[in-house]
Amino acid sequence: MRFALSTEQLDFAAELRKILEAGQVPAAVRAWSTGDTDKGRALLRQLAEMGVFGLIVDEKYDGADATPVDLVVALIETGRAALPGPVIESAAVIPALLQRLPDASTAQQWLPALASGESLGTITFDDPQRGIALDAEAADVVLVGAGGRLALGEVSATDALHQADVADSAAQLSSIDPARKLFRVATGTTLADGDEVAAALDYAFDIGVLACAAQLLGAGRSILEQTTTYAKQRKQFGRVIGEFQAVKQQLADVLIALDLAEPLVYRAALTLDSADRARDVSAALVACGDAAHRAARVGLQVHGAIGYTAECDLSLWLTRVTALRTAWGTADFHRGRIAAALREPAAV
Protein backbone atom coordinates (compact mmCIF):
# COMPACT_ATOMS: atom_id res chain seq x y z
CA MET A 1 0.00 0.00 0.00
CA ARG A 2 1.32 3.45 -0.90
CA PHE A 3 0.87 6.09 1.77
CA ALA A 4 1.42 9.82 1.41
CA LEU A 5 0.16 12.86 3.27
CA SER A 6 -2.47 14.91 1.48
CA THR A 7 -1.85 18.45 0.28
CA GLU A 8 -4.14 19.70 3.07
CA GLN A 9 -2.13 17.86 5.72
CA LEU A 10 1.17 19.19 4.38
CA ASP A 11 -0.22 22.73 4.32
CA PHE A 12 -1.53 22.29 7.88
CA ALA A 13 1.92 21.20 9.08
CA ALA A 14 3.58 24.12 7.28
CA GLU A 15 1.17 26.62 8.85
CA LEU A 16 1.72 25.20 12.34
CA ARG A 17 5.48 25.36 11.86
CA LYS A 18 5.23 28.99 10.75
CA ILE A 19 3.20 29.91 13.85
CA LEU A 20 5.57 28.11 16.21
CA GLU A 21 8.70 29.57 14.62
CA ALA A 22 7.24 33.06 15.02
CA GLY A 23 6.14 32.35 18.59
CA GLN A 24 9.60 32.31 20.21
CA VAL A 25 9.03 28.89 21.74
CA PRO A 26 12.46 28.67 23.46
CA ALA A 27 11.60 31.76 25.52
CA ALA A 28 8.22 30.22 26.43
CA VAL A 29 9.92 26.96 27.45
CA ARG A 30 12.39 28.75 29.71
CA ALA A 31 9.56 30.76 31.28
CA TRP A 32 7.51 27.58 31.82
CA SER A 33 10.52 26.06 33.60
CA THR A 34 10.37 28.86 36.17
CA GLY A 35 6.62 28.50 36.70
CA ASP A 36 5.56 31.33 34.37
CA THR A 37 3.10 29.64 31.99
CA ASP A 38 1.65 32.77 30.35
CA LYS A 39 3.78 32.67 27.20
CA GLY A 40 3.32 28.94 26.81
CA ARG A 41 -0.44 29.08 27.24
CA ALA A 42 -0.65 31.88 24.70
CA LEU A 43 1.08 29.62 22.18
CA LEU A 44 -1.21 26.73 23.09
CA ARG A 45 -4.25 28.94 22.51
CA GLN A 46 -2.90 29.85 19.09
CA LEU A 47 -2.65 26.17 18.23
CA ALA A 48 -6.15 25.61 19.59
CA GLU A 49 -7.42 28.28 17.21
CA MET A 50 -5.83 26.23 14.43
CA GLY A 51 -7.82 23.23 15.67
CA VAL A 52 -4.96 21.18 17.10
CA PHE A 53 -6.62 20.37 20.42
CA GLY A 54 -9.89 19.44 18.80
CA LEU A 55 -8.55 17.29 15.97
CA ILE A 56 -9.83 13.94 17.26
CA VAL A 57 -12.77 15.46 19.13
CA ASP A 58 -16.20 14.73 17.68
CA GLU A 59 -18.09 17.62 16.08
CA LYS A 60 -20.81 17.40 18.73
CA TYR A 61 -18.17 18.48 21.27
CA ASP A 62 -16.98 21.34 19.04
CA GLY A 63 -14.13 19.34 17.58
CA ALA A 64 -12.90 18.71 14.02
CA ASP A 65 -13.60 14.94 13.97
CA ALA A 66 -10.33 14.44 12.09
CA THR A 67 -8.19 11.31 11.81
CA PRO A 68 -5.30 10.05 13.96
CA VAL A 69 -3.01 10.79 11.01
CA ASP A 70 -4.02 14.46 11.22
CA LEU A 71 -3.19 14.36 14.93
CA VAL A 72 0.23 12.88 14.23
CA VAL A 73 0.95 15.61 11.67
CA ALA A 74 0.22 18.26 14.31
CA LEU A 75 2.12 16.57 17.13
CA ILE A 76 5.25 16.15 15.02
CA GLU A 77 5.28 19.94 14.70
CA THR A 78 4.80 20.47 18.45
CA GLY A 79 7.74 18.12 19.02
CA ARG A 80 9.81 19.95 16.44
CA ALA A 81 9.18 23.18 18.38
CA ALA A 82 9.69 21.58 21.84
CA LEU A 83 6.40 23.17 22.88
CA PRO A 84 5.83 23.14 26.68
CA GLY A 85 2.73 21.94 28.51
CA PRO A 86 0.57 18.79 28.57
CA VAL A 87 0.01 18.76 24.80
CA ILE A 88 -0.11 14.97 24.47
CA GLU A 89 -2.59 14.67 27.30
CA SER A 90 -4.84 17.55 26.22
CA ALA A 91 -4.85 16.92 22.46
CA ALA A 92 -4.71 13.12 22.32
CA VAL A 93 -5.11 11.09 25.51
CA ILE A 94 -8.02 12.76 27.30
CA PRO A 95 -10.15 13.32 24.17
CA ALA A 96 -9.67 9.68 23.13
CA LEU A 97 -10.51 8.47 26.62
CA LEU A 98 -13.58 10.58 27.34
CA GLN A 99 -15.22 9.80 24.01
CA ARG A 100 -15.03 6.07 24.77
CA LEU A 101 -16.69 6.22 28.17
CA PRO A 102 -20.17 4.66 28.37
CA ASP A 103 -21.57 7.89 29.85
CA ALA A 104 -21.21 10.87 27.50
CA SER A 105 -21.84 13.47 30.19
CA THR A 106 -18.17 13.71 31.22
CA ALA A 107 -17.11 14.28 27.61
CA GLN A 108 -19.81 16.90 27.19
CA GLN A 109 -18.62 18.68 30.33
CA TRP A 110 -14.94 18.94 29.47
CA LEU A 111 -14.19 18.32 25.78
CA PRO A 112 -15.49 21.63 24.36
CA ALA A 113 -13.21 23.59 26.70
CA LEU A 114 -10.24 21.36 25.92
CA ALA A 115 -10.85 21.56 22.16
CA SER A 116 -11.02 25.35 22.25
CA GLY A 117 -7.81 25.68 24.27
CA GLU A 118 -9.69 27.33 27.12
CA SER A 119 -8.61 24.49 29.41
CA LEU A 120 -5.67 22.12 29.67
CA GLY A 121 -5.87 18.56 30.93
CA THR A 122 -3.49 15.93 32.23
CA ILE A 123 -3.79 12.31 33.29
CA THR A 124 -1.85 9.74 35.27
CA PHE A 125 -2.11 5.96 35.07
CA ASP A 126 -1.58 3.71 38.07
CA ASP A 127 0.89 1.45 36.24
CA PRO A 128 4.46 2.68 36.98
CA GLN A 129 5.27 2.25 33.29
CA ARG A 130 2.48 4.67 32.42
CA GLY A 131 3.94 7.75 34.04
CA ILE A 132 2.69 10.41 36.45
CA ALA A 133 0.70 13.61 36.05
CA LEU A 134 2.48 16.16 33.90
CA ASP A 135 1.83 19.83 34.66
CA ALA A 136 -0.91 19.11 37.20
CA GLU A 137 -0.16 22.54 38.62
CA ALA A 138 -1.19 24.24 35.37
CA ALA A 139 -3.94 21.83 34.29
CA ASP A 140 -7.64 22.53 34.68
CA VAL A 141 -8.63 18.86 34.38
CA VAL A 142 -6.62 16.19 36.23
CA LEU A 143 -7.63 12.55 35.79
CA VAL A 144 -6.41 9.29 37.32
CA GLY A 145 -6.84 6.01 35.46
CA ALA A 146 -6.50 3.00 37.73
CA GLY A 147 -7.27 -0.37 36.15
CA GLY A 148 -10.92 -0.22 35.21
CA ARG A 149 -11.56 2.96 37.15
CA LEU A 150 -11.39 6.57 36.05
CA ALA A 151 -11.34 9.22 38.77
CA LEU A 152 -10.52 12.84 39.40
CA GLY A 153 -7.20 13.65 40.95
CA GLU A 154 -6.97 15.04 44.46
CA VAL A 155 -8.85 18.20 43.59
CA SER A 156 -10.67 21.20 44.93
CA ALA A 157 -13.67 22.48 43.02
CA THR A 158 -12.75 26.03 42.00
CA ASP A 159 -14.91 26.48 38.93
CA ALA A 160 -16.73 24.45 36.32
CA LEU A 161 -13.59 22.38 35.91
CA HIS A 162 -11.15 21.20 38.55
CA GLN A 163 -7.57 21.86 39.48
CA ALA A 164 -5.21 19.50 41.26
CA ASP A 165 -4.32 20.30 44.83
CA VAL A 166 -0.54 20.53 44.59
CA ALA A 167 0.05 22.61 47.69
CA ASP A 168 2.19 19.81 49.13
CA SER A 169 5.62 20.42 47.61
CA ALA A 170 6.49 16.78 48.30
CA ALA A 171 4.08 15.87 45.50
CA GLN A 172 6.35 17.51 42.91
CA LEU A 173 9.01 15.36 41.30
CA SER A 174 12.07 16.39 39.35
CA SER A 175 12.61 15.80 35.64
CA ILE A 176 15.69 16.06 33.50
CA ASP A 177 13.63 18.52 31.45
CA PRO A 178 12.95 21.55 33.70
CA ALA A 179 9.89 22.45 31.61
CA ARG A 180 8.21 19.15 32.47
CA LYS A 181 6.62 19.70 35.89
CA LEU A 182 5.76 16.29 37.33
CA PHE A 183 3.34 15.66 40.19
CA ARG A 184 1.96 12.69 42.04
CA VAL A 185 -1.81 12.99 42.12
CA ALA A 186 -3.95 11.03 44.57
CA THR A 187 -7.15 9.33 43.42
CA GLY A 188 -10.31 11.27 44.21
CA THR A 189 -13.95 11.02 43.12
CA THR A 190 -14.74 8.13 40.78
CA LEU A 191 -16.13 9.17 37.39
CA ALA A 192 -16.61 5.75 35.81
CA ASP A 193 -15.55 2.14 36.21
CA GLY A 194 -16.00 -1.26 34.61
CA ASP A 195 -14.71 -3.24 31.63
CA GLU A 196 -15.59 -0.52 29.10
CA VAL A 197 -13.61 2.00 31.12
CA ALA A 198 -10.63 -0.38 31.28
CA ALA A 199 -10.74 -0.74 27.48
CA ALA A 200 -10.99 3.04 27.08
CA LEU A 201 -7.97 3.53 29.36
CA ASP A 202 -5.94 1.01 27.36
CA TYR A 203 -6.81 2.82 24.13
CA ALA A 204 -5.99 6.21 25.68
CA PHE A 205 -2.62 4.94 26.84
CA ASP A 206 -1.79 3.64 23.37
CA ILE A 207 -2.73 6.91 21.69
CA GLY A 208 -0.48 8.63 24.25
CA VAL A 209 2.36 6.33 23.18
CA LEU A 210 1.71 7.24 19.54
CA ALA A 211 1.61 10.96 20.36
CA CYS A 212 4.89 10.68 22.25
CA ALA A 213 6.49 8.92 19.26
CA ALA A 214 5.31 11.75 17.00
CA GLN A 215 6.80 14.39 19.29
CA LEU A 216 10.10 12.48 19.47
CA LEU A 217 10.22 12.33 15.68
CA GLY A 218 9.63 16.07 15.45
CA ALA A 219 12.24 16.81 18.11
CA GLY A 220 14.78 14.61 16.35
CA ARG A 221 14.22 16.43 13.07
CA SER A 222 14.65 19.79 14.77
CA ILE A 223 17.93 18.70 16.37
CA LEU A 224 19.17 17.50 12.98
CA GLU A 225 18.25 20.84 11.37
CA GLN A 226 19.93 22.86 14.12
CA THR A 227 23.05 20.69 13.99
CA THR A 228 23.30 20.84 10.20
CA THR A 229 23.00 24.62 10.28
CA TYR A 230 25.70 24.84 12.96
CA ALA A 231 27.99 22.50 11.00
CA LYS A 232 27.74 24.80 7.99
CA GLN A 233 28.78 27.82 10.05
CA ARG A 234 31.43 26.73 12.53
CA LYS A 235 35.00 26.64 11.24
CA GLN A 236 37.85 24.41 12.38
CA PHE A 237 41.31 24.35 10.81
CA GLY A 238 40.16 26.97 8.32
CA ARG A 239 37.18 24.95 7.05
CA VAL A 240 33.55 24.68 8.10
CA ILE A 241 33.18 21.46 10.06
CA GLY A 242 30.31 20.33 7.83
CA GLU A 243 32.89 19.62 5.11
CA PHE A 244 34.56 16.90 7.18
CA GLN A 245 33.53 13.39 6.20
CA ALA A 246 33.17 12.24 9.81
CA VAL A 247 30.59 14.96 10.50
CA LYS A 248 28.73 14.34 7.23
CA GLN A 249 28.51 10.61 7.97
CA GLN A 250 27.04 11.10 11.43
CA LEU A 251 24.44 13.56 10.18
CA ALA A 252 23.53 11.17 7.36
CA ASP A 253 23.06 8.34 9.89
CA VAL A 254 20.68 10.52 11.90
CA LEU A 255 18.67 11.38 8.79
CA ILE A 256 18.38 7.71 7.83
CA ALA A 257 17.25 6.74 11.33
CA LEU A 258 14.55 9.44 11.36
CA ASP A 259 13.38 8.57 7.85
CA LEU A 260 13.07 4.89 8.79
CA ALA A 261 11.15 5.70 11.98
CA GLU A 262 8.60 8.00 10.34
CA PRO A 263 6.60 5.32 8.47
CA LEU A 264 6.10 3.40 11.72
CA VAL A 265 4.38 6.44 13.24
CA TYR A 266 1.92 6.75 10.37
CA ARG A 267 1.30 3.01 10.32
CA ALA A 268 0.48 3.11 14.02
CA ALA A 269 -1.94 5.98 13.37
CA LEU A 270 -3.67 3.93 10.68
CA THR A 271 -3.98 0.79 12.83
CA LEU A 272 -5.24 2.35 16.08
CA ASP A 273 -8.57 0.56 15.71
CA SER A 274 -7.07 -2.82 14.82
CA ALA A 275 -5.76 -5.76 16.81
CA ASP A 276 -2.20 -4.61 15.99
CA ARG A 277 -2.58 -1.33 17.90
CA ALA A 278 -0.34 -2.09 20.89
CA ARG A 279 2.39 -3.64 18.74
CA ASP A 280 2.42 -0.78 16.24
CA VAL A 281 2.43 2.13 18.70
CA SER A 282 5.18 0.45 20.71
CA ALA A 283 7.25 -0.12 17.56
CA ALA A 284 6.79 3.54 16.62
CA LEU A 285 7.91 4.74 20.04
CA VAL A 286 10.98 2.51 20.14
CA ALA A 287 12.07 3.55 16.63
CA CYS A 288 11.42 7.26 17.16
CA GLY A 289 13.00 7.20 20.61
CA ASP A 290 16.17 5.59 19.26
CA ALA A 291 16.33 7.94 16.26
CA ALA A 292 15.79 11.05 18.38
CA HIS A 293 18.39 9.84 20.88
CA ARG A 294 20.88 9.37 18.05
CA ALA A 295 20.09 12.90 16.83
CA ALA A 296 20.66 14.26 20.34
CA ARG A 297 24.02 12.49 20.72
CA VAL A 298 25.27 13.68 17.34
CA GLY A 299 23.91 17.17 17.93
CA LEU A 300 25.79 17.43 21.19
CA GLN A 301 28.99 16.06 19.69
CA VAL A 302 28.92 18.48 16.75
CA HIS A 303 28.06 21.50 18.91
CA GLY A 304 30.62 20.59 21.54
CA ALA A 305 30.41 21.71 25.16
CA ILE A 306 28.21 24.69 24.37
CA GLY A 307 25.42 22.33 23.28
CA TYR A 308 24.37 21.30 26.78
CA THR A 309 24.59 24.74 28.37
CA ALA A 310 21.32 26.39 29.42
CA GLU A 311 22.12 29.39 27.21
CA CYS A 312 22.12 27.25 24.06
CA ASP A 313 18.68 26.52 22.63
CA LEU A 314 19.80 23.03 21.62
CA SER A 315 19.77 22.02 25.29
CA LEU A 316 15.97 22.44 25.36
CA TRP A 317 15.61 19.69 22.76
CA LEU A 318 18.28 17.47 24.32
CA THR A 319 16.52 17.37 27.68
CA ARG A 320 13.09 17.01 26.03
CA VAL A 321 14.18 13.96 24.05
CA THR A 322 15.73 12.36 27.12
CA ALA A 323 12.54 12.87 29.12
CA LEU A 324 10.13 11.76 26.40
CA ARG A 325 11.98 8.50 25.71
CA THR A 326 10.62 7.06 28.97
CA ALA A 327 7.60 9.29 29.61
CA TRP A 328 5.18 6.71 28.16
CA GLY A 329 7.07 3.54 29.01
CA THR A 330 10.67 2.47 28.71
CA ALA A 331 12.13 0.91 25.57
CA ASP A 332 12.31 -2.45 27.36
CA PHE A 333 8.61 -2.21 28.24
CA HIS A 334 7.64 -1.52 24.63
CA ARG A 335 9.97 -4.14 23.19
CA GLY A 336 8.28 -6.59 25.55
CA ARG A 337 4.88 -5.62 24.13
CA ILE A 338 6.18 -6.08 20.59
CA ALA A 339 7.62 -9.50 21.42
CA ALA A 340 4.38 -10.58 23.09
CA ALA A 341 2.37 -9.51 20.04
CA LEU A 342 4.69 -11.38 17.67
CA ARG A 343 4.47 -14.55 19.79
CA GLU A 344 0.69 -14.48 20.06
CA PRO A 345 -0.20 -16.07 16.68
CA ALA A 346 2.02 -19.08 17.40
CA ALA A 347 0.33 -19.60 20.77
CA VAL A 348 -3.18 -19.85 19.23
PDB file of C-alpha atoms in Angstrom, residues 144-323:
ATOM      1  CA  VAL A 144      -6.412   9.288  37.316  1.00  0.00           C
ATOM      2  CA  GLY A 145      -6.842   6.010  35.462  1.00  0.00           C
ATOM      3  CA  ALA A 146      -6.504   2.999  37.735  1.00  0.00           C
ATOM      4  CA  GLY A 147      -7.267  -0.369  36.146  1.00  0.00           C
ATOM      5  CA  GLY A 148     -10.923  -0.220  35.214  1.00  0.00           C
ATOM      6  CA  ARG A 149     -11.563   2.961  37.146  1.00  0.00           C
ATOM      7  CA  LEU A 150     -11.391   6.572  36.049  1.00  0.00           C
ATOM      8  CA  ALA A 151     -11.336   9.219  38.769  1.00  0.00           C
ATOM      9  CA  LEU A 152     -10.523  12.837  39.403  1.00  0.00           C
ATOM     10  CA  GLY A 153      -7.200  13.653  40.951  1.00  0.00           C
ATOM     11  CA  GLU A 154      -6.970  15.036  44.463  1.00  0.00           C
ATOM     12  CA  VAL A 155      -8.851  18.198  43.586  1.00  0.00           C
ATOM     13  CA  SER A 156     -10.670  21.205  44.933  1.00  0.00           C
ATOM     14  CA  ALA A 157     -13.674  22.484  43.019  1.00  0.00           C
ATOM     15  CA  THR A 158     -12.748  26.027  42.001  1.00  0.00           C
ATOM     16  CA  ASP A 159     -14.914  26.481  38.927  1.00  0.00           C
ATOM     17  CA  ALA A 160     -16.731  24.445  36.321  1.00  0.00           C
ATOM     18  CA  LEU A 161     -13.593  22.384  35.913  1.00  0.00           C
ATOM     19  CA  HIS A 162     -11.151  21.198  38.552  1.00  0.00           C
ATOM     20  CA  GLN A 163      -7.566  21.859  39.477  1.00  0.00           C
ATOM     21  CA  ALA A 164      -5.213  19.500  41.261  1.00  0.00           C
ATOM     22  CA  ASP A 165      -4.320  20.302  44.835  1.00  0.00           C
ATOM     23  CA  VAL A 166      -0.543  20.531  44.591  1.00  0.00           C
ATOM     24  CA  ALA A 167       0.053  22.611  47.686  1.00  0.00           C
ATOM     25  CA  ASP A 168       2.187  19.813  49.125  1.00  0.00           C
ATOM     26  CA  SER A 169       5.617  20.421  47.611  1.00  0.00           C
ATOM     27  CA  ALA A 170       6.494  16.780  48.302  1.00  0.00           C
ATOM     28  CA  ALA A 171       4.078  15.874  45.498  1.00  0.00           C
ATOM     29  CA  GLN A 172       6.345  17.512  42.913  1.00  0.00           C
ATOM     30  CA  LEU A 173       9.012  15.364  41.302  1.00  0.00           C
ATOM     31  CA  SER A 174      12.072  16.392  39.348  1.00  0.00           C
ATOM     32  CA  SER A 175      12.609  15.801  35.639  1.00  0.00           C
ATOM     33  CA  ILE A 176      15.691  16.060  33.496  1.00  0.00           C
ATOM     34  CA  ASP A 177      13.626  18.520  31.446  1.00  0.00           C
ATOM     35  CA  PRO A 178      12.949  21.545  33.700  1.00  0.00           C
ATOM     36  CA  ALA A 179       9.894  22.454  31.608  1.00  0.00           C
ATOM     37  CA  ARG A 180       8.208  19.146  32.473  1.00  0.00           C
ATOM     38  CA  LYS A 181       6.615  19.697  35.891  1.00  0.00           C
ATOM     39  CA  LEU A 182       5.758  16.289  37.326  1.00  0.00           C
ATOM     40  CA  PHE A 183       3.344  15.664  40.188  1.00  0.00           C
ATOM     41  CA  ARG A 184       1.958  12.693  42.036  1.00  0.00           C
ATOM     42  CA  VAL A 185      -1.813  12.994  42.118  1.00  0.00           C
ATOM     43  CA  ALA A 186      -3.947  11.029  44.570  1.00  0.00           C
ATOM     44  CA  THR A 187      -7.153   9.331  43.418  1.00  0.00           C
ATOM     45  CA  GLY A 188     -10.312  11.268  44.213  1.00  0.00           C
ATOM     46  CA  THR A 189     -13.952  11.016  43.117  1.00  0.00           C
ATOM     47  CA  THR A 190     -14.741   8.126  40.781  1.00  0.00           C
ATOM     48  CA  LEU A 191     -16.131   9.174  37.390  1.00  0.00           C
ATOM     49  CA  ALA A 192     -16.614   5.753  35.813  1.00  0.00           C
ATOM     50  CA  ASP A 193     -15.549   2.137  36.207  1.00  0.00           C
ATOM     51  CA  GLY A 194     -15.997  -1.265  34.610  1.00  0.00           C
ATOM     52  CA  ASP A 195     -14.705  -3.236  31.630  1.00  0.00           C
ATOM     53  CA  GLU A 196     -15.592  -0.524  29.104  1.00  0.00           C
ATOM     54  CA  VAL A 197     -13.608   2.002  31.120  1.00  0.00           C
ATOM     55  CA  ALA A 198     -10.635  -0.377  31.279  1.00  0.00           C
ATOM     56  CA  ALA A 199     -10.744  -0.742  27.484  1.00  0.00           C
ATOM     57  CA  ALA A 200     -10.986   3.044  27.078  1.00  0.00           C
ATOM     58  CA  LEU A 201      -7.973   3.535  29.355  1.00  0.00           C
ATOM     59  CA  ASP A 202      -5.939   1.015  27.357  1.00  0.00           C
ATOM     60  CA  TYR A 203      -6.814   2.825  24.129  1.00  0.00           C
ATOM     61  CA  ALA A 204      -5.993   6.206  25.675  1.00  0.00           C
ATOM     62  CA  PHE A 205      -2.616   4.939  26.843  1.00  0.00           C
ATOM     63  CA  ASP A 206      -1.794   3.641  23.367  1.00  0.00           C
ATOM     64  CA  ILE A 207      -2.726   6.910  21.692  1.00  0.00           C
ATOM     65  CA  GLY A 208      -0.485   8.634  24.251  1.00  0.00           C
ATOM     66  CA  VAL A 209       2.360   6.327  23.179  1.00  0.00           C
ATOM     67  CA  LEU A 210       1.712   7.243  19.538  1.00  0.00           C
ATOM     68  CA  ALA A 211       1.614  10.961  20.358  1.00  0.00           C
ATOM     69  CA  CYS A 212       4.892  10.675  22.253  1.00  0.00           C
ATOM     70  CA  ALA A 213       6.490   8.923  19.261  1.00  0.00           C
ATOM     71  CA  ALA A 214       5.312  11.752  17.002  1.00  0.00           C
ATOM     72  CA  GLN A 215       6.805  14.390  19.290  1.00  0.00           C
ATOM     73  CA  LEU A 216      10.096  12.483  19.472  1.00  0.00           C
ATOM     74  CA  LEU A 217      10.217  12.330  15.677  1.00  0.00           C
ATOM     75  CA  GLY A 218       9.631  16.071  15.455  1.00  0.00           C
ATOM     76  CA  ALA A 219      12.243  16.809  18.111  1.00  0.00           C
ATOM     77  CA  GLY A 220      14.784  14.609  16.353  1.00  0.00           C
ATOM     78  CA  ARG A 221      14.225  16.428  13.066  1.00  0.00           C
ATOM     79  CA  SER A 222      14.649  19.793  14.774  1.00  0.00           C
ATOM     80  CA  ILE A 223      17.927  18.701  16.375  1.00  0.00           C
ATOM     81  CA  LEU A 224      19.168  17.501  12.979  1.00  0.00           C
ATOM     82  CA  GLU A 225      18.246  20.836  11.374  1.00  0.00           C
ATOM     83  CA  GLN A 226      19.930  22.860  14.124  1.00  0.00           C
ATOM     84  CA  THR A 227      23.051  20.692  13.987  1.00  0.00           C
ATOM     85  CA  THR A 228      23.297  20.838  10.201  1.00  0.00           C
ATOM     86  CA  THR A 229      22.996  24.623  10.281  1.00  0.00           C
ATOM     87  CA  TYR A 230      25.701  24.836  12.962  1.00  0.00           C
ATOM     88  CA  ALA A 231      27.991  22.499  10.997  1.00  0.00           C
ATOM     89  CA  LYS A 232      27.736  24.797   7.990  1.00  0.00           C
ATOM     90  CA  GLN A 233      28.775  27.817  10.053  1.00  0.00           C
ATOM     91  CA  ARG A 234      31.434  26.734  12.532  1.00  0.00           C
ATOM     92  CA  LYS A 235      35.001  26.643  11.245  1.00  0.00           C
ATOM     93  CA  GLN A 236      37.846  24.413  12.383  1.00  0.00           C
ATOM     94  CA  PHE A 237      41.309  24.351  10.806  1.00  0.00           C
ATOM     95  CA  GLY A 238      40.160  26.970   8.317  1.00  0.00           C
ATOM     96  CA  ARG A 239      37.184  24.946   7.049  1.00  0.00           C
ATOM     97  CA  VAL A 240      33.554  24.678   8.096  1.00  0.00           C
ATOM     98  CA  ILE A 241      33.182  21.455  10.060  1.00  0.00           C
ATOM     99  CA  GLY A 242      30.314  20.326   7.829  1.00  0.00           C
ATOM    100  CA  GLU A 243      32.888  19.621   5.110  1.00  0.00           C
ATOM    101  CA  PHE A 244      34.560  16.902   7.177  1.00  0.00           C
ATOM    102  CA  GLN A 245      33.526  13.387   6.199  1.00  0.00           C
ATOM    103  CA  ALA A 246      33.169  12.244   9.809  1.00  0.00           C
ATOM    104  CA  VAL A 247      30.590  14.960  10.497  1.00  0.00           C
ATOM    105  CA  LYS A 248      28.731  14.337   7.229  1.00  0.00           C
ATOM    106  CA  GLN A 249      28.511  10.615   7.965  1.00  0.00           C
ATOM    107  CA  GLN A 250      27.044  11.103  11.430  1.00  0.00           C
ATOM    108  CA  LEU A 251      24.439  13.565  10.175  1.00  0.00           C
ATOM    109  CA  ALA A 252      23.525  11.169   7.364  1.00  0.00           C
ATOM    110  CA  ASP A 253      23.062   8.340   9.891  1.00  0.00           C
ATOM    111  CA  VAL A 254      20.679  10.521  11.898  1.00  0.00           C
ATOM    112  CA  LEU A 255      18.671  11.383   8.787  1.00  0.00           C
ATOM    113  CA  ILE A 256      18.384   7.711   7.832  1.00  0.00           C
ATOM    114  CA  ALA A 257      17.247   6.739  11.334  1.00  0.00           C
ATOM    115  CA  LEU A 258      14.551   9.439  11.364  1.00  0.00           C
ATOM    116  CA  ASP A 259      13.381   8.570   7.847  1.00  0.00           C
ATOM    117  CA  LEU A 260      13.069   4.892   8.785  1.00  0.00           C
ATOM    118  CA  ALA A 261      11.155   5.695  11.977  1.00  0.00           C
ATOM    119  CA  GLU A 262       8.600   8.000  10.343  1.00  0.00           C
ATOM    120  CA  PRO A 263       6.600   5.316   8.470  1.00  0.00           C
ATOM    121  CA  LEU A 264       6.103   3.402  11.723  1.00  0.00           C
ATOM    122  CA  VAL A 265       4.382   6.442  13.237  1.00  0.00           C
ATOM    123  CA  TYR A 266       1.923   6.748  10.375  1.00  0.00           C
ATOM    124  CA  ARG A 267       1.297   3.008  10.316  1.00  0.00           C
ATOM    125  CA  ALA A 268       0.475   3.115  14.022  1.00  0.00           C
ATOM    126  CA  ALA A 269      -1.937   5.981  13.375  1.00  0.00           C
ATOM    127  CA  LEU A 270      -3.671   3.934  10.684  1.00  0.00           C
ATOM    128  CA  THR A 271      -3.980   0.788  12.834  1.00  0.00           C
ATOM    129  CA  LEU A 272      -5.244   2.350  16.082  1.00  0.00           C
ATOM    130  CA  ASP A 273      -8.573   0.557  15.709  1.00  0.00           C
ATOM    131  CA  SER A 274      -7.065  -2.819  14.821  1.00  0.00           C
ATOM    132  CA  ALA A 275      -5.759  -5.763  16.814  1.00  0.00           C
ATOM    133  CA  ASP A 276      -2.204  -4.612  15.991  1.00  0.00           C
ATOM    134  CA  ARG A 277      -2.585  -1.335  17.903  1.00  0.00           C
ATOM    135  CA  ALA A 278      -0.336  -2.091  20.893  1.00  0.00           C
ATOM    136  CA  ARG A 279       2.386  -3.635  18.741  1.00  0.00           C
ATOM    137  CA  ASP A 280       2.417  -0.783  16.243  1.00  0.00           C
ATOM    138  CA  VAL A 281       2.426   2.126  18.700  1.00  0.00           C
ATOM    139  CA  SER A 282       5.184   0.453  20.712  1.00  0.00           C
ATOM    140  CA  ALA A 283       7.248  -0.123  17.557  1.00  0.00           C
ATOM    141  CA  ALA A 284       6.787   3.535  16.620  1.00  0.00           C
ATOM    142  CA  LEU A 285       7.906   4.744  20.035  1.00  0.00           C
ATOM    143  CA  VAL A 286      10.981   2.510  20.135  1.00  0.00           C
ATOM    144  CA  ALA A 287      12.066   3.552  16.631  1.00  0.00           C
ATOM    145  CA  CYS A 288      11.417   7.261  17.161  1.00  0.00           C
ATOM    146  CA  GLY A 289      13.004   7.204  20.606  1.00  0.00           C
ATOM    147  CA  ASP A 290      16.168   5.585  19.259  1.00  0.00           C
ATOM    148  CA  ALA A 291      16.330   7.938  16.263  1.00  0.00           C
ATOM    149  CA  ALA A 292      15.788  11.054  18.384  1.00  0.00           C
ATOM    150  CA  HIS A 293      18.395   9.842  20.884  1.00  0.00           C
ATOM    151  CA  ARG A 294      20.881   9.372  18.049  1.00  0.00           C
ATOM    152  CA  ALA A 295      20.093  12.897  16.834  1.00  0.00           C
ATOM    153  CA  ALA A 296      20.664  14.258  20.343  1.00  0.00           C
ATOM    154  CA  ARG A 297      24.023  12.493  20.721  1.00  0.00           C
ATOM    155  CA  VAL A 298      25.274  13.675  17.336  1.00  0.00           C
ATOM    156  CA  GLY A 299      23.913  17.172  17.928  1.00  0.00           C
ATOM    157  CA  LEU A 300      25.786  17.428  21.192  1.00  0.00           C
ATOM    158  CA  GLN A 301      28.987  16.056  19.689  1.00  0.00           C
ATOM    159  CA  VAL A 302      28.917  18.484  16.750  1.00  0.00           C
ATOM    160  CA  HIS A 303      28.059  21.499  18.910  1.00  0.00           C
ATOM    161  CA  GLY A 304      30.617  20.586  21.541  1.00  0.00           C
ATOM    162  CA  ALA A 305      30.408  21.708  25.159  1.00  0.00           C
ATOM    163  CA  ILE A 306      28.210  24.690  24.371  1.00  0.00           C
ATOM    164  CA  GLY A 307      25.425  22.335  23.275  1.00  0.00           C
ATOM    165  CA  TYR A 308      24.371  21.304  26.776  1.00  0.00           C
ATOM    166  CA  THR A 309      24.585  24.737  28.375  1.00  0.00           C
ATOM    167  CA  ALA A 310      21.323  26.390  29.422  1.00  0.00           C
ATOM    168  CA  GLU A 311      22.124  29.390  27.213  1.00  0.00           C
ATOM    169  CA  CYS A 312      22.121  27.252  24.059  1.00  0.00           C
ATOM    170  CA  ASP A 313      18.679  26.516  22.625  1.00  0.00           C
ATOM    171  CA  LEU A 314      19.804  23.027  21.615  1.00  0.00           C
ATOM    172  CA  SER A 315      19.773  22.024  25.293  1.00  0.00           C
ATOM    173  CA  LEU A 316      15.973  22.438  25.361  1.00  0.00           C
ATOM    174  CA  TRP A 317      15.607  19.688  22.760  1.00  0.00           C
ATOM    175  CA  LEU A 318      18.283  17.472  24.317  1.00  0.00           C
ATOM    176  CA  THR A 319      16.517  17.375  27.677  1.00  0.00           C
ATOM    177  CA  ARG A 320      13.089  17.011  26.030  1.00  0.00           C
ATOM    178  CA  VAL A 321      14.177  13.955  24.049  1.00  0.00           C
ATOM    179  CA  THR A 322      15.733  12.356  27.117  1.00  0.00           C
ATOM    180  CA  ALA A 323      12.540  12.873  29.118  1.00  0.00           C
TER     181      ALA A 323
END
